Short mmCIF file of C-alpha atoms (C1' of nucleotides) and ligand atoms in Angstrom, two decimals:
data_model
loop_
_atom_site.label_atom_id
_atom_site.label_comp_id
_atom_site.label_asym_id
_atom_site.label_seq_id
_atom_site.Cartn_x
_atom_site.Cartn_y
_atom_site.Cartn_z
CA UNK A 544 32.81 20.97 1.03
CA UNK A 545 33.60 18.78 -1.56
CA UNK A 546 37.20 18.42 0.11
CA UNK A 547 35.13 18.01 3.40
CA UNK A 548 33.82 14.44 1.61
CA UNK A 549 36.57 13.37 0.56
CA UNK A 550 38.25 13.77 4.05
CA UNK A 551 35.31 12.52 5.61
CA UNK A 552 35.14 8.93 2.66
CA UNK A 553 39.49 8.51 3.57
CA UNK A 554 38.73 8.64 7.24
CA UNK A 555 35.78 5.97 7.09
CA UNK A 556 38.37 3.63 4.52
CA UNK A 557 41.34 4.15 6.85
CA UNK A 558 38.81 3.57 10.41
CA UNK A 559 37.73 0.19 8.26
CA UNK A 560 40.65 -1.10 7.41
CA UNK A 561 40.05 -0.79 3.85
CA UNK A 562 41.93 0.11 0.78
CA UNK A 563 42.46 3.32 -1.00
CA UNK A 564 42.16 2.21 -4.64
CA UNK A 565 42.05 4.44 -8.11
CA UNK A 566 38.60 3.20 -8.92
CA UNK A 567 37.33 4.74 -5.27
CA UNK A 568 38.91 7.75 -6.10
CA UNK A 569 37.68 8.25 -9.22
CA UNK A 570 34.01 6.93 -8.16
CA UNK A 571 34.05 9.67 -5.12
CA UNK A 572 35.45 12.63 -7.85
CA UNK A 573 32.13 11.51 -10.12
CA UNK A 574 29.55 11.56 -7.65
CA UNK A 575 30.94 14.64 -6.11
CA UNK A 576 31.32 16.92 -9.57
CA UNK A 577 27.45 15.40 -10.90
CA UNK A 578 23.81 16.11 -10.21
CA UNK A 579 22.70 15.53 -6.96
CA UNK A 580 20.04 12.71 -7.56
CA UNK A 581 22.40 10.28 -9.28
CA UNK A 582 21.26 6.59 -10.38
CA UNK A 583 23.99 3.77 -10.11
CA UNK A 584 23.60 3.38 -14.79
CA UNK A 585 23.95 7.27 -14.72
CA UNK A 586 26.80 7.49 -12.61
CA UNK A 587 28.05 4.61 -14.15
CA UNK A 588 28.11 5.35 -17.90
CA UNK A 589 29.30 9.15 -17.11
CA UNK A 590 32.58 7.72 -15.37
CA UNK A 591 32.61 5.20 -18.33
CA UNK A 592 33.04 7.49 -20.83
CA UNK A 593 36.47 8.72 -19.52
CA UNK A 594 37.51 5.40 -18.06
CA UNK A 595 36.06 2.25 -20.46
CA UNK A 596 36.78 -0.56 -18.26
CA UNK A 597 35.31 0.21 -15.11
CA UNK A 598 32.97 -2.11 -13.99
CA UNK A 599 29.48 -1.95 -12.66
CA UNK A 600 29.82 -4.19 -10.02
CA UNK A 601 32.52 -1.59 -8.37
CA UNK A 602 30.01 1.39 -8.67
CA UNK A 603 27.52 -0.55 -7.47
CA UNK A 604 29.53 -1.54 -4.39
CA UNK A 605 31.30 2.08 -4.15
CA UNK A 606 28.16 3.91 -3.73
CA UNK A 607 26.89 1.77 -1.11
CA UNK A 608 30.65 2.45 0.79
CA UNK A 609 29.74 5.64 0.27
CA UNK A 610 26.35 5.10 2.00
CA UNK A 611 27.95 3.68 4.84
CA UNK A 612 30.51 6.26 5.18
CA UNK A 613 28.03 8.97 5.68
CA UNK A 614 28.75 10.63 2.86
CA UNK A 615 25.67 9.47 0.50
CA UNK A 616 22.22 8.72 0.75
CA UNK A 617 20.25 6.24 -1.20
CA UNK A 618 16.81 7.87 -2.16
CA UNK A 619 13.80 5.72 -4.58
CA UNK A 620 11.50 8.11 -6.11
CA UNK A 621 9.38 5.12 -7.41
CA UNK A 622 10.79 4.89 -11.25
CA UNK A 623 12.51 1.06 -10.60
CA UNK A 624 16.18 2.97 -10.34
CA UNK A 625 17.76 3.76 -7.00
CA UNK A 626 19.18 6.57 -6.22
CA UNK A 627 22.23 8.54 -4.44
CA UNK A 628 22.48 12.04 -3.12
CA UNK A 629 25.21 13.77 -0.97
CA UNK A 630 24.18 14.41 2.37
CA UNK A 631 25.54 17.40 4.22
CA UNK A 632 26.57 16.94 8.29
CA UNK A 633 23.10 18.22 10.23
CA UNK A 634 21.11 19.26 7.31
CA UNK A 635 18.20 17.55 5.92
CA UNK A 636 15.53 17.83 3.50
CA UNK A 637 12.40 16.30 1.36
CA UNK A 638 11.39 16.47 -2.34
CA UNK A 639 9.53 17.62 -4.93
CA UNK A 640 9.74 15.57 -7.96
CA UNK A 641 8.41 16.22 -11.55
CA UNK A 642 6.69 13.14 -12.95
CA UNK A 643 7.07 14.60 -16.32
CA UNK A 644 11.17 15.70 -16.68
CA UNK A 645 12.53 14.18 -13.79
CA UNK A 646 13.36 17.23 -12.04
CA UNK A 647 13.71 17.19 -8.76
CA UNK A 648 13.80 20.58 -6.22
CA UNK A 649 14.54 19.77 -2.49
CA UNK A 650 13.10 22.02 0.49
CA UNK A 651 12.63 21.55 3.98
CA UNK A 652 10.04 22.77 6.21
CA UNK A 653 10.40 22.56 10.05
CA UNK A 654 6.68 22.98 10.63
CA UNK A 655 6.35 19.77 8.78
CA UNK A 656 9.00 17.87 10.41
CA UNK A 657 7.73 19.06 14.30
CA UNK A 658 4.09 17.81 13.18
CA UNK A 659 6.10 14.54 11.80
CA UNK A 660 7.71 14.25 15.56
CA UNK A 661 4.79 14.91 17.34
CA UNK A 662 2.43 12.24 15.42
CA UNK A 663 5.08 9.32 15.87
CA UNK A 664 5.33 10.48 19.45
CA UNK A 665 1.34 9.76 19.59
CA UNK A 666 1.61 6.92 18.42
CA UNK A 667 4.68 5.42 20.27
CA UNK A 668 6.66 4.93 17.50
CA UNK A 669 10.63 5.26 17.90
CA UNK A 670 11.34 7.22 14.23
CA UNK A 671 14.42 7.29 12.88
CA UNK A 672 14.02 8.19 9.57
CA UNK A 673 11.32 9.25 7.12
CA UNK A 674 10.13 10.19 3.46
CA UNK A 675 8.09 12.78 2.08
CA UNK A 676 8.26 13.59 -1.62
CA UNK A 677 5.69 15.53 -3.75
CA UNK A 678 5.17 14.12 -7.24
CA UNK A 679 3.57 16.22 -9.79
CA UNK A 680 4.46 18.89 -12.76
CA UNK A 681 7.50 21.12 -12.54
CA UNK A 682 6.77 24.66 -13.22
CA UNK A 683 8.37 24.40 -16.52
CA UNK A 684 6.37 21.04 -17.71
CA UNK A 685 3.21 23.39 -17.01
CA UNK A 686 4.76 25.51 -19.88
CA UNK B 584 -18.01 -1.85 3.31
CA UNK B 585 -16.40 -4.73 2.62
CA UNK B 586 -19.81 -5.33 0.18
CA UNK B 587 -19.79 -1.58 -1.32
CA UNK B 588 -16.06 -2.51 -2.76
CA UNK B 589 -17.48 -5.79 -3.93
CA UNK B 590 -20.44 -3.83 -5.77
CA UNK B 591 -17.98 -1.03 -7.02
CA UNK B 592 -15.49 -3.89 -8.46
CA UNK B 593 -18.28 -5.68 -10.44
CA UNK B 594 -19.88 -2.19 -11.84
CA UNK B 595 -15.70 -1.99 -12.99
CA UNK B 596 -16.36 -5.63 -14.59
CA UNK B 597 -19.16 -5.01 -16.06
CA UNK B 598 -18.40 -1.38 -17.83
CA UNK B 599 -15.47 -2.44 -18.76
CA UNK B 600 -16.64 -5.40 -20.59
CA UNK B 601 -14.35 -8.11 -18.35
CA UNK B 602 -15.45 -11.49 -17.55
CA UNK B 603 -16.67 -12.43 -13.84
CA UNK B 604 -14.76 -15.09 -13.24
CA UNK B 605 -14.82 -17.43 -10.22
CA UNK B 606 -10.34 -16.68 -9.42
CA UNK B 607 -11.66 -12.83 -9.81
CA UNK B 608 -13.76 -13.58 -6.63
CA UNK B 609 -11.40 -15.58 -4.70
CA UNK B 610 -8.71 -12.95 -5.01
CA UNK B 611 -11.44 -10.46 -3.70
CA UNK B 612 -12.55 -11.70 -1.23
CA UNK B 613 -8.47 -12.32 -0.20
CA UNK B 614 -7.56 -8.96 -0.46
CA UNK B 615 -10.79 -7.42 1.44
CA UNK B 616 -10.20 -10.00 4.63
CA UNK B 617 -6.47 -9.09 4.94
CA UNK B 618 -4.25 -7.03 6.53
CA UNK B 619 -4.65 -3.65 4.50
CA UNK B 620 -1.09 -3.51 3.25
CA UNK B 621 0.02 -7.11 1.82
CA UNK B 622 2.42 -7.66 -0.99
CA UNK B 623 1.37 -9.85 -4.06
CA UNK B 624 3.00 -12.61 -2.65
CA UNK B 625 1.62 -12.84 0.80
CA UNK B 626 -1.79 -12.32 -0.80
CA UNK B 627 -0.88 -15.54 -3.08
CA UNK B 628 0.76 -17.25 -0.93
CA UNK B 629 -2.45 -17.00 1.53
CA UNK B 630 -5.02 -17.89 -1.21
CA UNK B 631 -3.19 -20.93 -2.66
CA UNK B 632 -3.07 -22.14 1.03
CA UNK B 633 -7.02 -23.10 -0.01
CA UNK B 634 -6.93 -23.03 -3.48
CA UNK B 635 -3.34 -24.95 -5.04
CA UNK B 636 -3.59 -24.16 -8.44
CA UNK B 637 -4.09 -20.21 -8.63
CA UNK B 638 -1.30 -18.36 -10.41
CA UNK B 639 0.60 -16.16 -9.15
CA UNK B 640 -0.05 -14.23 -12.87
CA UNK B 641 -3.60 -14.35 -11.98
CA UNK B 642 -3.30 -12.40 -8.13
CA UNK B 643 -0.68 -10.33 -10.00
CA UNK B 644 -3.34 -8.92 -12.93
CA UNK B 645 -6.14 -8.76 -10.50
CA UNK B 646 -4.50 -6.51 -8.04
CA UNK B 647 -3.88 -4.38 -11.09
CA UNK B 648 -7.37 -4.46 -11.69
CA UNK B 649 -8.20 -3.64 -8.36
CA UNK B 650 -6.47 -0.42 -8.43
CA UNK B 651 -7.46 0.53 -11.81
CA UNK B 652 -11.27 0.11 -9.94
CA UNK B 653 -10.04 2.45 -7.76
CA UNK B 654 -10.92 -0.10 -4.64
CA UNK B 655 -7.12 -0.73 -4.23
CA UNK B 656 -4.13 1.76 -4.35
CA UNK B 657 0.10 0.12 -4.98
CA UNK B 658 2.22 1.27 -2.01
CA UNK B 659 5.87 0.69 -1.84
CA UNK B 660 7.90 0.99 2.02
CA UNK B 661 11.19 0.10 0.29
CA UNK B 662 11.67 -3.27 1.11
CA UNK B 663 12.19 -4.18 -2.54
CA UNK B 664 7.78 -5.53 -2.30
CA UNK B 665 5.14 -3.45 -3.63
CA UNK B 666 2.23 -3.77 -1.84
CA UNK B 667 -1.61 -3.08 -2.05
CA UNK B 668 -3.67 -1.15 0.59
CA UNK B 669 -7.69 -0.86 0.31
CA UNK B 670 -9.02 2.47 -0.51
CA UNK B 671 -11.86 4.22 1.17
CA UNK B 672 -13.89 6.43 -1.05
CA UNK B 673 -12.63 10.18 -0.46
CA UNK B 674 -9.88 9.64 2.49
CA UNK B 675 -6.23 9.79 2.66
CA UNK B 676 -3.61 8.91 5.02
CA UNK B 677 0.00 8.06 5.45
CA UNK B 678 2.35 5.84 6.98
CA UNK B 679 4.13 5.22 10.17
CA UNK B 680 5.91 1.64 9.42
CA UNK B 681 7.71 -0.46 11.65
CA UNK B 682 11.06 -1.10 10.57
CA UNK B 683 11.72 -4.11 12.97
CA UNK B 684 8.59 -6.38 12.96
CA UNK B 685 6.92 -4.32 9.93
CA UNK B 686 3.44 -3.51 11.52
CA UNK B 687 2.25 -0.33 9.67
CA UNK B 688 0.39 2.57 11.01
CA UNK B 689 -1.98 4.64 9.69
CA UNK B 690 -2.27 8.75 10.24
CA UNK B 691 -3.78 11.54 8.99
CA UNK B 692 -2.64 15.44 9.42
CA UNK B 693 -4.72 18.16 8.19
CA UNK B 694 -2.02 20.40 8.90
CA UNK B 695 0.58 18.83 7.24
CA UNK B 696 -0.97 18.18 3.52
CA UNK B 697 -1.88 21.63 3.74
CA UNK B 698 1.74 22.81 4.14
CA UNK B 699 2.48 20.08 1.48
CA UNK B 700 0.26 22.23 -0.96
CA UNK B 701 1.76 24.92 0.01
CA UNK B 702 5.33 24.37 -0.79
CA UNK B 703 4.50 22.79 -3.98
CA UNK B 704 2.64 25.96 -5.07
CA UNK B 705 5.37 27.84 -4.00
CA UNK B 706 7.48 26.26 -6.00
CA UNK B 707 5.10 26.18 -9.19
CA UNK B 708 4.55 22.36 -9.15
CA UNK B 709 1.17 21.04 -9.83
CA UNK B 710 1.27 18.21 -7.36
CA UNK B 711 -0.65 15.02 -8.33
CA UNK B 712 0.35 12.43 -5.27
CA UNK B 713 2.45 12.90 -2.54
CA UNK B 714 4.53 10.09 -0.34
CA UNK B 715 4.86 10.44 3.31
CA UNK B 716 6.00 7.83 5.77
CA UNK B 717 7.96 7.72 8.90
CA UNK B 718 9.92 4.69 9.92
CA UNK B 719 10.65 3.98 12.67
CA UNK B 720 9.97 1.12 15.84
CA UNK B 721 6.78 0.27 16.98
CA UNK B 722 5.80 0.38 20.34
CA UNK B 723 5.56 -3.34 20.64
CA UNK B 724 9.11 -3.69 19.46
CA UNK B 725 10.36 -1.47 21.73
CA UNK B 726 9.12 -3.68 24.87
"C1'" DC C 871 -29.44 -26.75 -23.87
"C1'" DT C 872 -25.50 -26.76 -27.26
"C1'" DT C 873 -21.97 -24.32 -29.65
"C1'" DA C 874 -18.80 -20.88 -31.03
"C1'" DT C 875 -16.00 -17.11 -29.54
"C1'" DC C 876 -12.57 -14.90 -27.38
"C1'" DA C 877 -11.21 -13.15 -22.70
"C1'" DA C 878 -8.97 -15.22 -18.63
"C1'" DT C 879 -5.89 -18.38 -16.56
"C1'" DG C 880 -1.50 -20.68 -15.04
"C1'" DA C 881 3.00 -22.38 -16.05
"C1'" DA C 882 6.89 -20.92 -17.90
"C1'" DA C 883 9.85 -17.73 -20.20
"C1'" DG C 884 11.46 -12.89 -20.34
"C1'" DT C 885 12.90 -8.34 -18.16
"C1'" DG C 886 15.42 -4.88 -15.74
"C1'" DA C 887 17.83 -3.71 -11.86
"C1'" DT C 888 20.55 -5.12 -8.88
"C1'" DT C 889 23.62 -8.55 -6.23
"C1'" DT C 890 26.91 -12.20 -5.94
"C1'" DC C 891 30.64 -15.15 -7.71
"C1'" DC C 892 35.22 -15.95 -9.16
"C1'" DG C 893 39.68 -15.74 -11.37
"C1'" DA C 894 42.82 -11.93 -12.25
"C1'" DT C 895 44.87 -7.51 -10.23
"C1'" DA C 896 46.89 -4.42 -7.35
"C1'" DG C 897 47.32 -1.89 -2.58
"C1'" DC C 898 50.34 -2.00 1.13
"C1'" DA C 899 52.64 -4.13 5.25
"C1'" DA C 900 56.78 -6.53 6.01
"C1'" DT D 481 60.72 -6.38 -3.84
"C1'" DT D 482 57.50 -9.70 -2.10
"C1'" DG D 483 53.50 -11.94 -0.47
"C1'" DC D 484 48.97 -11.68 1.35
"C1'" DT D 485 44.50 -10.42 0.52
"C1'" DA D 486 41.24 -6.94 -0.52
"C1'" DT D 487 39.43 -5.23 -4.85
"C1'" DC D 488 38.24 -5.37 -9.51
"C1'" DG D 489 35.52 -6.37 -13.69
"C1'" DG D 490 32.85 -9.49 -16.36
"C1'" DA D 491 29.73 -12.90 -16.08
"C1'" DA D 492 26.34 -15.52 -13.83
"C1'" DA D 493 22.71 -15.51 -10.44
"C1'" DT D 494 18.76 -13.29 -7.96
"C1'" DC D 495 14.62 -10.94 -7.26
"C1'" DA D 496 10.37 -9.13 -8.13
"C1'" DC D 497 7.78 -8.51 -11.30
"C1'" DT D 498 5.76 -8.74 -16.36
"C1'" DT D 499 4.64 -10.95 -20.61
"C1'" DT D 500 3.79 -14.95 -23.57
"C1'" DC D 501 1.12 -18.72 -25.10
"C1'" DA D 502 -1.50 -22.97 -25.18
"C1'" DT D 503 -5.51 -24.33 -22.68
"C1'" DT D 504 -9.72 -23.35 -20.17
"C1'" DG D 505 -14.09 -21.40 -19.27
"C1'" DA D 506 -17.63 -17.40 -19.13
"C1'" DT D 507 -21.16 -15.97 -22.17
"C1'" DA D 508 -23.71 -14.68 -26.01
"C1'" DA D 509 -25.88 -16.70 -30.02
"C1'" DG D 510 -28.61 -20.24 -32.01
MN1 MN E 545 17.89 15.55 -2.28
MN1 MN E 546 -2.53 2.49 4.48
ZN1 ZN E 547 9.23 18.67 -15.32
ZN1 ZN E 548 7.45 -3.37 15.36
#
DNA sequence: CTTATCAATGAAAGTGATTTCCGATAGCAA
DNA sequence: TTGCTATCGGAAATCACTTTCATTGATAAG
């Protein structure tokens, strides 16, 4: 699966034109091995710490390649960072996020996302996206 | 309506201590004959139109204020502007935003929020506020 | 109706998170 | 191996707020 992303990054860079490069390959091997709900300073400083003289500006501009390869998402939870997570081919969920820790817990719920289709059909709206996150206390915040 | 947020506003002055103050108005009267979801700088831009020398500080603190009265709630669609919608005493909605021409429309679901609180208690969280907006084209834009 | 007081205002400076610029590097086609 | 450019990294620039500070003005006291 991870493979299956990697495949899936090479095939975009090759379709593009573009250039394999060490700092894209490295980039790709961080945000695959880390958490799922990555900022751009995160990912950043963790790749940092093995390789000191990557720069910002090429994470910055990696994870947005990544965005438009398919293989990444950018997400906002509303705390002034942006966000990437790995998106899977066909599968698709929302989020629960803990406004105390940080933690976030993904589900999905077809019942919600046929209401979803149904209202934007009502209302004549062509959808092709949405957002529905949860903010409150994770069960382990509660104590 | 229009005059109950005016009246619920100045009982926030007043037990609060504030000052009335004649920009206070001005910006109030702004925000409660606009389009219910306008960014600081729309609202400012629209006010200095008739009055040049109002700072863009000033519409930035009062829309603060505003929400902290609870006659004014922050929204954010992702286009890098937060934005401020009016708030009717004891009703919710959501979002279905136009991603072309950026008309937003407003929905309710019974059914959904209560599937909402029912995947957050399944998953222990004590959910506070929740996001949900679909984004999509409007039927205008889509001839 | 003054005056004194201190919150409120507006212009400008400061922030934090990107986003772009630019001279130096390094893939890769020839 | 070479030469052409895409990429890189560090720095500068942007953007959307957010705070600072000298001046102004709402108000309570006299
Ligand atoms: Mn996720
Ligand atoms: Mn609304
Ligand atoms: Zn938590
Ligand atoms: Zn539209």
């Amino acid at each position: 699966m991870k493979q299956a992303k990697k495949q899936l990054f090479h095939d975009f860079i090759a379709r593009k034109g573009l250039k394999s490069t060490r700092q894209r390959d490295l980039i790709l091997d961080g945000f695959l091995s880390n958490d799922r709900h990555m900022s751009i300073e995160e990912l950043y400083l963790a790749l940092r710490a093995k390789h000191p003289n990557i720069g910002y500006a090429t994470v910055y501009r990696t994870l947005k390649l990544f965005s438009e390869s398919g293989i990444a998402r950018e997400i906002q939870f509303g705390d002034g960072q942006t966000r990437f997570e790995h998106v899977d081919e066909g599968e698709h969920h929302d989020h629960l996020v803990c406004t105390r820790c940080g933690a976030v817990k993904e589900f999905a719920n077809e019942a919600i996302e046929k209401l979803q289709a149904a209202i934007a059909e009502s209302h004549g709206y062509l959808v092709h996206t949405h957002k529905l996150e949860l903010y409150g206390i994770c069960p382990k915040c509660r104590k």
